[in-house]
Coordinates of C-alpha atoms in Angstrom, one line a residue:
M1462 CA 23.9 -75.6 20.5
N1463 CA 25.8 -78.9 20.5
Q1464 CA 24.4 -82.2 19.4
L1465 CA 23.7 -83.6 22.9
Q1466 CA 21.9 -80.5 24.1
E1467 CA 19.9 -80.4 20.9
R1468 CA 18.8 -84.0 21.3
I1469 CA 17.8 -83.5 24.9
Y1470 CA 15.4 -80.7 23.9
S1471 CA 14.3 -82.2 20.6
N1472 CA 10.9 -84.0 20.4
E1473 CA 12.5 -86.0 17.5
Y1474 CA 14.6 -87.9 20.1
L1475 CA 13.4 -90.3 22.8
D1476 CA 15.4 -90.3 26.1
L1477 CA 15.7 -93.9 27.2
L1478 CA 16.8 -95.1 30.7
I1479 CA 19.1 -98.1 30.5
P1480 CA 20.9 -100.1 33.2
Y1481 CA 24.5 -99.1 33.5
T1482 CA 26.4 -102.4 33.6
Y1483 CA 29.7 -101.6 32.0
T1484 CA 33.1 -102.0 33.5
T1485 CA 34.4 -98.5 32.5
P1486 CA 32.7 -95.3 31.3
E1487 CA 34.8 -95.5 28.2
E1488 CA 33.3 -98.9 27.3
F1489 CA 29.8 -97.6 27.8
I1490 CA 30.3 -94.5 25.8
F1491 CA 31.9 -96.4 22.9
S1492 CA 29.0 -98.9 22.9
F1493 CA 26.4 -96.1 22.5
Q1494 CA 28.5 -93.4 20.8
N1495 CA 25.8 -92.8 18.2
Y1496 CA 23.2 -91.9 20.9
D1497 CA 25.0 -89.3 23.0
P1498 CA 25.1 -91.4 26.2
Q1499 CA 24.9 -89.8 29.7
I1500 CA 25.9 -91.7 32.8
I1501 CA 23.6 -90.7 35.7
N1502 CA 24.9 -92.9 38.4
S1503 CA 26.3 -96.4 38.9
D1504 CA 22.9 -98.0 38.2
F1505 CA 21.5 -96.0 35.2
A1506 CA 22.4 -94.1 32.1
V1507 CA 20.4 -92.3 29.4
I1508 CA 20.7 -92.6 25.6
H1509 CA 18.9 -90.4 23.1
V1510 CA 17.5 -92.4 20.2
P1511 CA 15.8 -90.9 17.1
I1512 CA 12.0 -91.5 17.1
S1513 CA 12.4 -92.6 13.5
L1514 CA 14.4 -95.6 14.7
W1515 CA 12.4 -96.3 17.9
P1516 CA 8.9 -94.9 17.4
I1517 CA 7.3 -95.0 20.9
N1518 CA 3.8 -95.5 19.6
N1519 CA 4.7 -98.7 17.9
P1520 CA 3.4 -101.4 20.3
E1521 CA 6.3 -103.7 19.5
N1522 CA 8.8 -101.1 20.7
F1523 CA 7.4 -100.5 24.2
V1524 CA 9.6 -101.6 27.1
Y1525 CA 8.3 -100.2 30.3
S1526 CA 11.5 -100.0 32.2
V1527 CA 13.4 -97.9 29.7
V1528 CA 10.7 -95.3 28.9
P1529 CA 10.8 -92.5 31.6
N1530 CA 7.9 -92.2 34.0
L1531 CA 6.1 -88.9 34.2
F1532 CA 5.9 -86.9 37.4
T1533 CA 3.9 -83.8 38.3
T1534 CA 3.6 -81.3 41.2
L1535 CA 1.5 -82.5 44.1
D1536 CA -1.4 -80.6 45.8
T1537 CA -0.2 -78.0 48.0
T1538 CA -0.4 -74.6 61.3
S1539 CA 1.8 -74.6 62.2
L1540 CA 5.5 -74.5 63.0
E1541 CA 4.7 -74.4 66.6
E1542 CA 2.6 -77.6 66.5
A1543 CA 5.5 -79.3 64.7
G1544 CA 8.0 -78.3 67.3
I1545 CA 9.9 -76.2 64.8
L1546 CA 9.6 -72.8 66.4
K1547 CA 10.9 -74.2 69.8
A1548 CA 13.9 -75.7 68.0
Q1549 CA 14.5 -72.3 66.4
T1550 CA 14.2 -70.2 69.5
Q1551 CA 15.3 -72.4 72.4
P1552 CA 18.7 -70.9 73.5
A1553 CA 20.5 -74.3 73.8
L1554 CA 19.4 -75.2 70.2
E1555 CA 18.7 -72.1 68.0
L1556 CA 18.4 -74.3 65.0
K1557 CA 17.6 -72.5 61.7
G1558 CA 19.4 -74.6 59.1
Q1559 CA 22.6 -72.6 59.1
G1560 CA 25.4 -74.3 57.2
I1561 CA 23.0 -76.8 55.5
M1562 CA 22.0 -76.8 51.8
I1563 CA 18.4 -77.7 51.0
G1564 CA 18.0 -78.7 47.3
F1565 CA 14.7 -78.4 45.5
L1566 CA 13.6 -80.1 42.2
D1567 CA 10.5 -78.3 41.1
T1568 CA 9.0 -75.6 38.9
G1569 CA 11.8 -73.2 39.7
I1570 CA 11.9 -70.2 42.2
L1571 CA 11.1 -66.5 42.2
Y1572 CA 14.6 -65.5 43.3
T1573 CA 13.6 -61.9 43.7
H1574 CA 11.1 -62.7 46.5
P1575 CA 12.2 -61.4 49.9
A1576 CA 11.7 -64.9 51.3
F1577 CA 15.0 -65.9 49.6
Q1578 CA 17.1 -63.0 50.6
A1579 CA 19.2 -62.3 53.6
P1580 CA 18.7 -59.1 55.7
D1581 CA 21.3 -57.4 53.6
S1582 CA 19.2 -58.1 50.4
R1583 CA 21.7 -60.6 49.1
T1584 CA 20.5 -63.9 47.9
R1585 CA 20.5 -67.1 50.0
I1586 CA 20.4 -69.2 46.8
I1587 CA 23.8 -70.6 45.9
R1588 CA 22.8 -72.1 42.5
I1589 CA 19.9 -72.3 40.1
W1590 CA 20.1 -74.9 37.4
D1591 CA 17.4 -74.0 34.9
Q1592 CA 16.8 -77.0 32.6
T1593 CA 14.4 -75.0 30.5
I1594 CA 17.0 -72.6 29.2
P1595 CA 19.5 -74.1 26.8
S1596 CA 23.0 -72.7 27.4
E1597 CA 24.4 -70.7 24.5
D1598 CA 27.9 -72.0 25.1
N1599 CA 26.9 -75.6 25.8
S1600 CA 28.2 -75.3 29.4
G1601 CA 25.0 -76.6 31.1
P1602 CA 25.4 -79.3 33.7
Y1603 CA 25.3 -82.8 32.1
G1604 CA 25.0 -81.3 28.7
Y1605 CA 21.9 -79.0 28.9
G1606 CA 20.2 -76.2 30.6
T1607 CA 21.9 -73.1 32.2
E1608 CA 23.5 -72.8 35.6
Y1609 CA 23.3 -69.5 37.5
T1610 CA 25.7 -68.8 40.4
E1611 CA 25.2 -66.9 43.6
E1612 CA 27.2 -64.0 42.2
Q1613 CA 25.0 -63.8 39.1
I1614 CA 21.8 -63.8 41.2
N1615 CA 23.2 -61.0 43.4
E1616 CA 24.0 -59.0 40.3
A1617 CA 20.5 -59.5 39.1
L1618 CA 19.0 -58.4 42.4
S1619 CA 21.0 -55.2 42.2
S1620 CA 19.6 -54.5 38.7
T1621 CA 16.5 -52.7 37.8
L1622 CA 15.7 -55.5 35.4
P1623 CA 16.7 -58.7 37.2
L1624 CA 15.4 -61.1 34.6
S1625 CA 17.7 -59.5 32.0
V1626 CA 20.6 -60.7 34.1
V1627 CA 19.3 -64.1 35.4
P1628 CA 16.2 -65.0 33.2
S1629 CA 15.3 -68.0 35.4
T1630 CA 11.9 -67.7 37.2
D1631 CA 8.9 -69.8 38.3
T1632 CA 5.8 -69.4 36.2
D1633 CA 3.7 -72.0 38.2
G1634 CA 4.5 -71.0 41.8
H1635 CA 4.7 -74.5 43.3
G1636 CA 8.5 -74.5 43.6
T1637 CA 8.6 -71.0 45.1
Y1638 CA 6.0 -71.9 47.7
V1639 CA 7.6 -75.2 48.7
A1640 CA 11.1 -73.6 49.0
G1641 CA 9.6 -70.8 51.1
V1642 CA 7.8 -73.1 53.5
A1643 CA 11.0 -75.2 54.0
A1644 CA 13.5 -72.3 54.2
G1645 CA 11.9 -68.9 53.8
T1646 CA 13.6 -65.8 55.4
E1647 CA 11.7 -64.4 58.4
D1648 CA 9.3 -61.6 57.6
P1649 CA 7.9 -60.2 60.9
V1650 CA 5.6 -57.8 59.1
S1651 CA 3.9 -60.6 57.3
D1652 CA 4.2 -62.9 60.3
F1653 CA 6.1 -65.5 58.2
I1654 CA 9.2 -67.6 58.8
G1655 CA 10.3 -70.9 57.1
A1656 CA 11.3 -74.0 59.0
A1657 CA 15.0 -73.4 58.2
P1658 CA 15.3 -69.7 57.6
L1659 CA 19.2 -69.6 57.5
A1660 CA 19.7 -72.6 55.2
T1661 CA 21.4 -72.3 51.9
L1662 CA 19.2 -73.0 48.9
A1663 CA 19.9 -74.7 45.6
V1664 CA 17.3 -75.1 42.9
V1665 CA 16.7 -77.2 39.9
R1666 CA 14.0 -75.9 37.6
L1667 CA 12.9 -79.0 35.8
K1668 CA 12.1 -78.7 32.1
E1669 CA 8.7 -80.1 31.0
A1670 CA 8.5 -83.6 29.5
K1671 CA 8.8 -84.0 25.8
Q1672 CA 5.6 -83.9 23.8
H1673 CA 5.9 -87.5 22.5
L1674 CA 6.0 -88.8 26.1
K1675 CA 3.0 -86.7 27.0
D1676 CA 1.2 -88.1 23.9
F1677 CA 2.2 -91.6 24.7
Y1678 CA 0.8 -91.4 28.2
Y1679 CA -2.2 -89.4 27.1
F1680 CA -1.4 -86.4 29.2
S1681 CA -4.3 -83.9 28.8
G1682 CA -4.1 -81.8 32.0
D1683 CA -2.9 -78.3 32.5
I1684 CA -0.4 -79.0 35.3
P1685 CA 3.4 -79.1 34.9
V1686 CA 4.7 -82.6 34.0
F1687 CA 8.3 -83.8 34.2
Q1688 CA 10.1 -86.8 33.0
E1689 CA 12.1 -89.2 35.2
T1690 CA 15.4 -88.6 33.5
D1691 CA 15.5 -84.9 34.2
I1692 CA 14.6 -85.5 37.9
M1693 CA 17.4 -88.0 38.1
T1694 CA 20.0 -85.7 36.6
G1695 CA 18.7 -83.0 39.0
V1696 CA 19.4 -85.2 42.0
K1697 CA 22.9 -85.9 40.7
Y1698 CA 23.5 -82.1 40.2
L1699 CA 22.4 -81.3 43.7
L1700 CA 24.5 -84.1 45.2
D1701 CA 27.6 -83.1 43.2
L1702 CA 27.1 -79.4 44.2
S1703 CA 26.9 -80.3 47.9
R1704 CA 30.1 -82.2 47.7
K1705 CA 31.8 -79.4 45.7
I1706 CA 30.9 -76.7 48.4
R1707 CA 31.3 -79.2 51.2
M1708 CA 27.9 -78.7 52.7
P1709 CA 25.3 -81.2 53.9
L1710 CA 22.3 -81.7 51.6
I1711 CA 18.6 -82.1 52.3
L1712 CA 16.7 -83.0 49.1
C1713 CA 13.1 -81.9 49.0
I1714 CA 11.0 -83.6 46.4
A1715 CA 7.3 -82.4 46.3
L1716 CA 6.6 -84.3 43.1
G1717 CA 4.8 -87.6 42.5
S1718 CA 3.5 -90.2 40.1
N1719 CA 1.1 -93.1 40.2
Q1720 CA 3.4 -95.0 37.9
G1721 CA 5.7 -97.7 39.2
D1722 CA 5.6 -100.8 41.3
H1723 CA 4.8 -98.9 44.6
M1724 CA 7.5 -100.9 46.3
G1725 CA 10.4 -98.5 45.7
Y1726 CA 12.1 -100.1 42.6
T1727 CA 11.6 -97.5 39.9
P1728 CA 14.9 -96.0 38.4
L1729 CA 14.3 -92.8 40.5
D1730 CA 13.7 -94.9 43.6
I1731 CA 16.9 -96.9 43.0
S1732 CA 18.9 -93.7 42.5
L1733 CA 17.6 -92.2 45.7
R1734 CA 18.4 -95.5 47.5
R1735 CA 22.1 -94.8 46.9
L1736 CA 21.9 -91.7 49.1
D1737 CA 20.3 -93.1 52.2
S1738 CA 23.5 -94.1 54.0
L1739 CA 25.7 -91.2 52.8
P1740 CA 26.7 -89.0 55.7
G1741 CA 25.3 -85.5 55.3
V1742 CA 22.6 -86.4 52.8
A1743 CA 18.8 -86.9 53.4
T1744 CA 15.9 -87.0 51.1
V1745 CA 12.3 -85.9 52.0
V1746 CA 9.4 -86.8 49.7
A1747 CA 5.7 -85.9 49.8
A1748 CA 3.2 -88.8 50.2
G1749 CA 0.9 -87.3 47.5
G1750 CA -2.8 -86.6 47.6
E1751 CA -4.3 -89.7 46.0
A1752 CA -6.2 -91.4 48.9
G1753 CA -9.6 -90.0 48.0
K1754 CA -9.2 -89.7 44.2
A1755 CA -10.4 -93.2 43.1
H1756 CA -7.2 -94.0 41.2
H1757 CA -6.3 -97.2 43.0
F1758 CA -8.0 -100.6 42.9
L1759 CA -7.1 -103.6 45.1
G1760 CA -8.3 -106.8 43.6
N1761 CA -8.5 -110.5 44.5
V1762 CA -9.1 -113.2 42.0
E1763 CA -10.7 -115.9 44.1
S1764 CA -10.6 -118.7 41.5
S1765 CA -8.3 -119.7 38.6
T1766 CA -11.4 -120.2 36.5
A1767 CA -13.5 -117.0 37.3
P1768 CA -12.1 -113.5 36.9
Q1769 CA -12.3 -110.4 39.2
S1770 CA -14.2 -107.6 37.3
V1771 CA -12.8 -104.1 37.6
E1772 CA -15.1 -101.2 36.6
I1773 CA -13.8 -97.9 35.3
F1774 CA -15.8 -94.8 34.6
V1775 CA -14.7 -92.9 31.5
Q1776 CA -16.2 -89.5 30.8
E1777 CA -17.0 -87.8 27.5
N1778 CA -14.1 -86.3 25.6
T1779 CA -11.5 -88.5 27.1
K1780 CA -8.8 -88.9 24.4
G1781 CA -7.0 -91.7 26.2
F1782 CA -5.5 -93.0 29.5
F1783 CA -3.3 -95.8 30.8
I1784 CA -3.6 -98.3 33.6
E1785 CA -0.8 -100.3 35.4
L1786 CA -1.7 -103.7 36.9
W1787 CA 0.9 -105.1 39.3
G1788 CA 1.1 -108.7 40.7
Q1789 CA 3.6 -110.8 42.4
P1790 CA 5.2 -114.1 41.1
P1791 CA 4.5 -117.0 40.9
E1792 CA 1.0 -115.8 40.1
L1793 CA 0.4 -114.8 36.4
F1794 CA -2.3 -112.3 35.6
S1795 CA -4.0 -111.7 32.3
V1796 CA -6.9 -109.5 31.2
G1797 CA -10.0 -109.3 29.1
F1798 CA -12.4 -106.4 28.4
R1799 CA -16.1 -105.4 28.2
S1800 CA -16.9 -102.1 26.6
P1801 CA -19.8 -99.7 27.5
V1802 CA -21.7 -100.8 24.4
G1803 CA -21.4 -104.5 25.2
E1804 CA -18.5 -105.7 23.0
V1805 CA -16.5 -108.4 24.8
I1806 CA -12.8 -109.1 24.4
P1807 CA -12.1 -112.6 25.9
R1808 CA -9.1 -113.3 28.0
I1809 CA -5.8 -112.3 26.3
P1810 CA -3.1 -114.9 27.2
A1811 CA 0.0 -113.4 28.9
R1812 CA 2.9 -113.7 26.6
L1813 CA 6.4 -112.5 27.3
G1814 CA 7.4 -109.3 25.7
R1815 CA 4.4 -108.9 23.5
T1816 CA 2.0 -106.1 23.0
E1817 CA -1.5 -106.9 21.8
K1818 CA -3.4 -104.3 19.9
I1819 CA -7.2 -104.7 20.2
R1820 CA -9.8 -103.1 17.9
F1821 CA -13.5 -102.9 18.3
F1822 CA -16.2 -103.3 15.6
L1823 CA -18.7 -100.8 17.0
Q1824 CA -16.4 -98.1 18.3
E1825 CA -13.2 -96.2 17.6
T1826 CA -11.5 -97.4 20.7
K1827 CA -8.1 -99.2 20.5
I1828 CA -6.5 -100.9 23.5
Y1829 CA -2.9 -101.8 23.8
V1830 CA -2.0 -104.5 26.3
N1831 CA 1.7 -105.2 27.2
Y1832 CA 2.6 -108.1 29.5
D1833 CA 5.9 -107.7 31.4
L1834 CA 6.0 -111.1 33.1
V1835 CA 9.1 -110.2 35.2
Q1836 CA 9.6 -106.4 35.4
N1837 CA 13.4 -105.9 35.5
T1838 CA 13.8 -103.5 38.4
S1839 CA 11.2 -105.0 40.8
G1840 CA 10.7 -108.7 39.7
S1841 CA 7.0 -108.2 39.7
Q1842 CA 4.5 -108.8 36.9
L1843 CA 3.3 -105.7 35.1
V1844 CA 0.3 -105.5 32.8
F1845 CA 0.5 -102.1 31.1
I1846 CA -2.8 -101.1 29.4
R1847 CA -3.4 -98.0 27.1
F1848 CA -6.9 -97.0 26.0
D1849 CA -7.0 -94.9 22.9
K1850 CA -10.2 -92.9 22.2
P1851 CA -12.2 -94.8 24.7
T1852 CA -16.0 -94.9 24.4
P1853 CA -17.5 -92.9 27.3
G1854 CA -19.2 -95.0 30.0
I1855 CA -18.3 -97.9 32.2
W1856 CA -15.5 -100.1 31.0
T1857 CA -14.9 -103.5 32.7
I1858 CA -11.5 -105.2 32.8
D1859 CA -11.8 -108.9 33.7
V1860 CA -8.6 -110.0 35.6
Y1861 CA -7.7 -113.7 35.5
V1862 CA -4.9 -115.5 37.4
S1863 CA -2.9 -118.6 36.8
S1864 CA -0.8 -120.4 39.5
R1865 CA -3.0 -118.8 42.1
Q1866 CA -1.6 -118.3 45.6
N1867 CA -3.8 -115.5 47.0
G1868 CA -5.0 -113.8 43.9
E1869 CA -4.1 -110.3 45.0
F1870 CA -3.3 -107.5 42.5
H1871 CA -3.2 -103.7 42.4
M1872 CA -4.2 -101.3 39.7
W1873 CA -3.4 -97.6 39.4
L1874 CA -4.8 -94.9 37.1
P1875 CA -2.9 -91.7 36.3
I1876 CA -2.3 -89.2 39.1
S1877 CA -4.8 -86.4 39.7
G1878 CA -4.6 -83.6 37.1
F1879 CA -2.9 -85.9 34.5
V1880 CA -6.0 -86.8 32.5
N1881 CA -8.8 -84.3 31.8
P1882 CA -11.5 -85.2 32.3
D1883 CA -10.6 -87.6 35.1
V1884 CA -10.9 -91.4 34.8
T1885 CA -11.8 -93.3 38.0
F1886 CA -12.5 -96.7 39.5
L1887 CA -16.1 -97.3 40.6
S1888 CA -14.9 -99.3 43.6
P1889 CA -11.6 -97.7 44.6
N1890 CA -9.3 -98.5 47.5
P1891 CA -7.8 -95.5 49.5
F1892 CA -4.8 -97.4 50.7
T1893 CA -1.5 -98.1 48.9
T1894 CA -1.9 -94.6 47.4
I1895 CA 1.4 -93.0 48.3
T1896 CA 2.9 -91.7 45.1
T1897 CA 6.3 -92.5 43.6
P1898 CA 9.1 -92.0 44.9
G1899 CA 7.4 -91.9 48.4
N1900 CA 7.3 -95.7 48.5
S1901 CA 11.0 -96.1 48.8
V1902 CA 12.2 -97.1 52.3
H1903 CA 15.3 -95.0 51.7
V1904 CA 13.5 -91.6 51.8
I1905 CA 11.6 -89.8 54.5
T1906 CA 8.0 -89.8 53.3
A1907 CA 5.7 -87.1 54.8
A1908 CA 1.9 -87.4 54.9
A1909 CA -0.3 -84.3 55.8
Y1910 CA -2.7 -83.4 58.6
D1911 CA -4.5 -80.3 59.9
A1912 CA -2.7 -79.0 62.9
Y1913 CA -5.7 -76.8 63.8
T1914 CA -8.1 -79.7 64.1
G1915 CA -5.8 -82.7 64.5
S1916 CA -7.5 -84.5 61.6
L1917 CA -5.7 -86.3 58.7
Y1918 CA -5.8 -84.5 55.4
I1919 CA -8.5 -86.3 53.5
N1920 CA -6.5 -87.0 50.4
S1921 CA -3.2 -87.6 52.0
G1922 CA -1.5 -90.7 50.5
R1923 CA -1.9 -93.8 52.6
G1924 CA 0.3 -96.8 53.0
F1925 CA 1.5 -99.3 53.3
T1926 CA 3.6 -100.1 50.2
R1927 CA 2.6 -102.9 47.9
N1928 CA 5.1 -105.2 49.8
N1929 CA 3.9 -104.0 53.2
Q1930 CA 6.9 -101.7 54.0
I1931 CA 6.0 -98.9 56.5
K1932 CA 4.9 -95.8 54.7
P1933 CA 4.4 -92.9 55.3
D1934 CA 7.1 -92.4 57.9
L1935 CA 5.3 -89.6 59.7
T1936 CA 2.7 -86.9 59.2
A1937 CA 3.4 -83.2 59.2
P1938 CA 1.1 -80.1 59.2
G1939 CA -0.1 -79.5 55.7
I1940 CA -3.4 -77.5 55.8
N1941 CA -3.4 -73.8 55.2
L1942 CA 0.3 -73.3 55.5
T1943 CA 1.7 -69.9 54.6
G1944 CA 4.4 -69.6 51.9
P1945 CA 5.6 -67.1 49.3
N1946 CA 3.6 -66.4 46.1
L1947 CA 4.6 -65.0 42.7
R1948 CA 3.7 -61.5 43.6
N1949 CA 6.3 -61.0 46.3
G1950 CA 3.7 -61.7 48.9
Y1951 CA 2.4 -64.7 50.7
T1952 CA -0.4 -67.2 50.3
T1953 CA -1.8 -70.3 52.0
K1954 CA -2.0 -73.8 50.5
S1955 CA -2.8 -77.3 51.6
G1956 CA -1.5 -80.8 50.8
T1957 CA 1.4 -83.0 51.2
S1958 CA 3.8 -80.6 49.4
P1959 CA 3.9 -78.2 52.3
A1960 CA 4.0 -81.1 54.8
A1961 CA 7.2 -82.4 52.9
A1962 CA 8.6 -78.9 52.9
L1963 CA 8.2 -78.5 56.7
T1964 CA 9.8 -82.0 57.1
A1965 CA 12.7 -81.0 54.9
G1966 CA 13.3 -77.8 56.9
S1967 CA 13.1 -79.9 60.1
S1968 CA 15.7 -82.3 58.7
A1969 CA 18.0 -79.3 58.0
Q1970 CA 17.6 -78.3 61.6
L1971 CA 18.5 -81.8 62.7
M1972 CA 21.5 -81.9 60.4
E1973 CA 22.7 -78.5 61.8
W1974 CA 22.3 -79.9 65.4
G1975 CA 24.5 -82.9 64.5
L1976 CA 27.2 -80.5 63.3
K1977 CA 26.9 -78.4 66.5
I1978 CA 27.6 -81.6 68.5
S1979 CA 30.7 -82.2 66.4
Q1980 CA 32.0 -80.7 63.2
Y1981 CA 32.3 -84.3 61.9
Q1982 CA 28.8 -85.4 62.9
Y1983 CA 27.2 -85.6 59.4
L1984 CA 23.9 -87.4 60.0
S1985 CA 22.7 -89.7 57.3
G1986 CA 19.1 -89.9 55.9
Y1987 CA 18.6 -93.1 57.8
E1988 CA 19.6 -91.4 61.1
I1989 CA 17.5 -88.3 60.5
K1990 CA 14.5 -90.4 59.7
N1991 CA 14.8 -92.4 62.9
F1992 CA 15.4 -89.2 65.0
L1993 CA 12.1 -87.8 63.6
I1994 CA 10.3 -91.0 64.3
R1995 CA 11.6 -91.1 67.9
G1996 CA 10.3 -87.5 68.5
A1997 CA 6.9 -87.9 66.7
D1998 CA 3.7 -87.4 68.7
R1999 CA 1.5 -90.5 69.0
S2000 CA -2.1 -90.8 70.0
E2001 CA -3.0 -93.5 72.6
A2002 CA -6.1 -94.2 70.5
L2003 CA -4.0 -95.5 67.5
I2004 CA -1.7 -98.3 66.9
Y2005 CA 1.7 -97.4 65.3
P2006 CA 2.9 -97.6 62.7
N2007 CA -0.3 -97.3 60.7
R2008 CA -1.2 -96.7 57.2
E2009 CA -2.5 -93.1 57.6
W2010 CA -0.1 -91.5 60.1
G2011 CA 3.0 -93.6 59.9
Y2012 CA 4.9 -93.3 63.2
G2013 CA 3.0 -90.2 64.3
T2014 CA 3.0 -86.4 63.8
L2015 CA 6.1 -84.3 63.4
N2016 CA 7.5 -82.8 66.6
L2017 CA 11.0 -81.7 66.1
Y2018 CA 11.5 -80.3 69.6
Q2019 CA 10.4 -83.6 71.1
V2020 CA 13.4 -85.2 69.3
F2021 CA 15.7 -83.4 71.7
S2022 CA 13.5 -84.0 74.7
S2023 CA 13.5 -87.7 74.0
I2024 CA 17.3 -87.8 73.7
S2025 CA 17.8 -85.9 76.9
A2026 CA 15.4 -88.2 78.8
T2027 CA 17.3 -91.3 77.9

């Protein structure tokens, strides 16, 4: 194993995201030659720094924008209701995603499942980049992991022991399910078909985040959790692959995080922004299932002299958690604390680039408060707060404001499943709960509803963004959708992940339609989004766009009806 690959996997090295501002790659590589630099795109790069030189738990070292955020899988009828079956079967259309590549960044794929094989039993998967398997000959994309080709997968399928040939698999099932909903092969016996059953699949199996990042963010759940740097290299891999094989790309990202500014300015958001106007590339993202989980608080400090009090319920055996408070300039927010046993920490002045470590006399709890007065990707103010060994009970954060304009601020706790037991706000707000990267205006963000009853999925992430951009873009069926499981059969799941998968498959159908019109008609993500919005069903009882439904419910066939009617 070479040095770069070893550092990428080693928990003794921290992967830091830094702005790429150099004139030439050679200049950048020379400047960081001791830290195995990797250029992700024209905006960001990654360096690998020994923990001994930059211990992440040292409060003085924390810089929010360079430490990768953590993402996890989101909670997981019909094709007919969404207008997908009509687009597949209508003789003038017959759109099944042929000639389009759908790329998945997830927990992997059970490539032996019939849902990913053509009728001749050959694979429909053109590549798998498994980041969890170090390459023996150091040939992995971007320095790590192992890439498996279509030929190798077909060899494995013809073997009695497929995993001895291609050892990549999916031990969680989320990635397999999402890929199947988006693009599974038709199975008449099981009455199953994906939205784009003739699309070509490409899969990035993301490696789990390093333990020191999990420890820093107090991850204590039992769900897969991935770091931002690996998702960003996965995006680059799929984009480079689509260009190499000259095939349009639909990215499907059914992952999310409560971290970030909720305006679309995280490093991952910015990386996806570069793809929006590229012909032949579109990105579909799930809105997340955070609306009813009590992880968002919307506050308003009404006076410069009196604080807004925010109450948080912490259960027994909580080892720690973090909170992000975001506000807009010129207002300047600061915080104080009241513990469940009555200890009071008065207002802590907001100081640039400084982390305050707070101890208590009557309890083990430590609190770390970091003020980022102007966060470098969004320009907003961030107050990043970490609770270590919090006393169970009701904690109160007193939020103060200087230079008051309207006093509004937002706070987010970690996404569902991240902290066990869960930590919640006592007076939560269900709006502005779309998970990152779904807040970016440069992606297609899908919320979820029940196509059987017509009702919104209760936990579907709701908009708008923190700066009032329209999100979600639309709402797709997401309740009791059938998809492949890890036993070569099928299962039903609910959530915004299947809604995003259906939308990704629909986007592949639209991309195929563009190429049928003209072999040079490569639709951009911006164009596909607006076609889908044009065709969406809208209720006369609602005003659009709105915070729950976006511009309406997915109806792919109606896209073509609306075009022909103009």
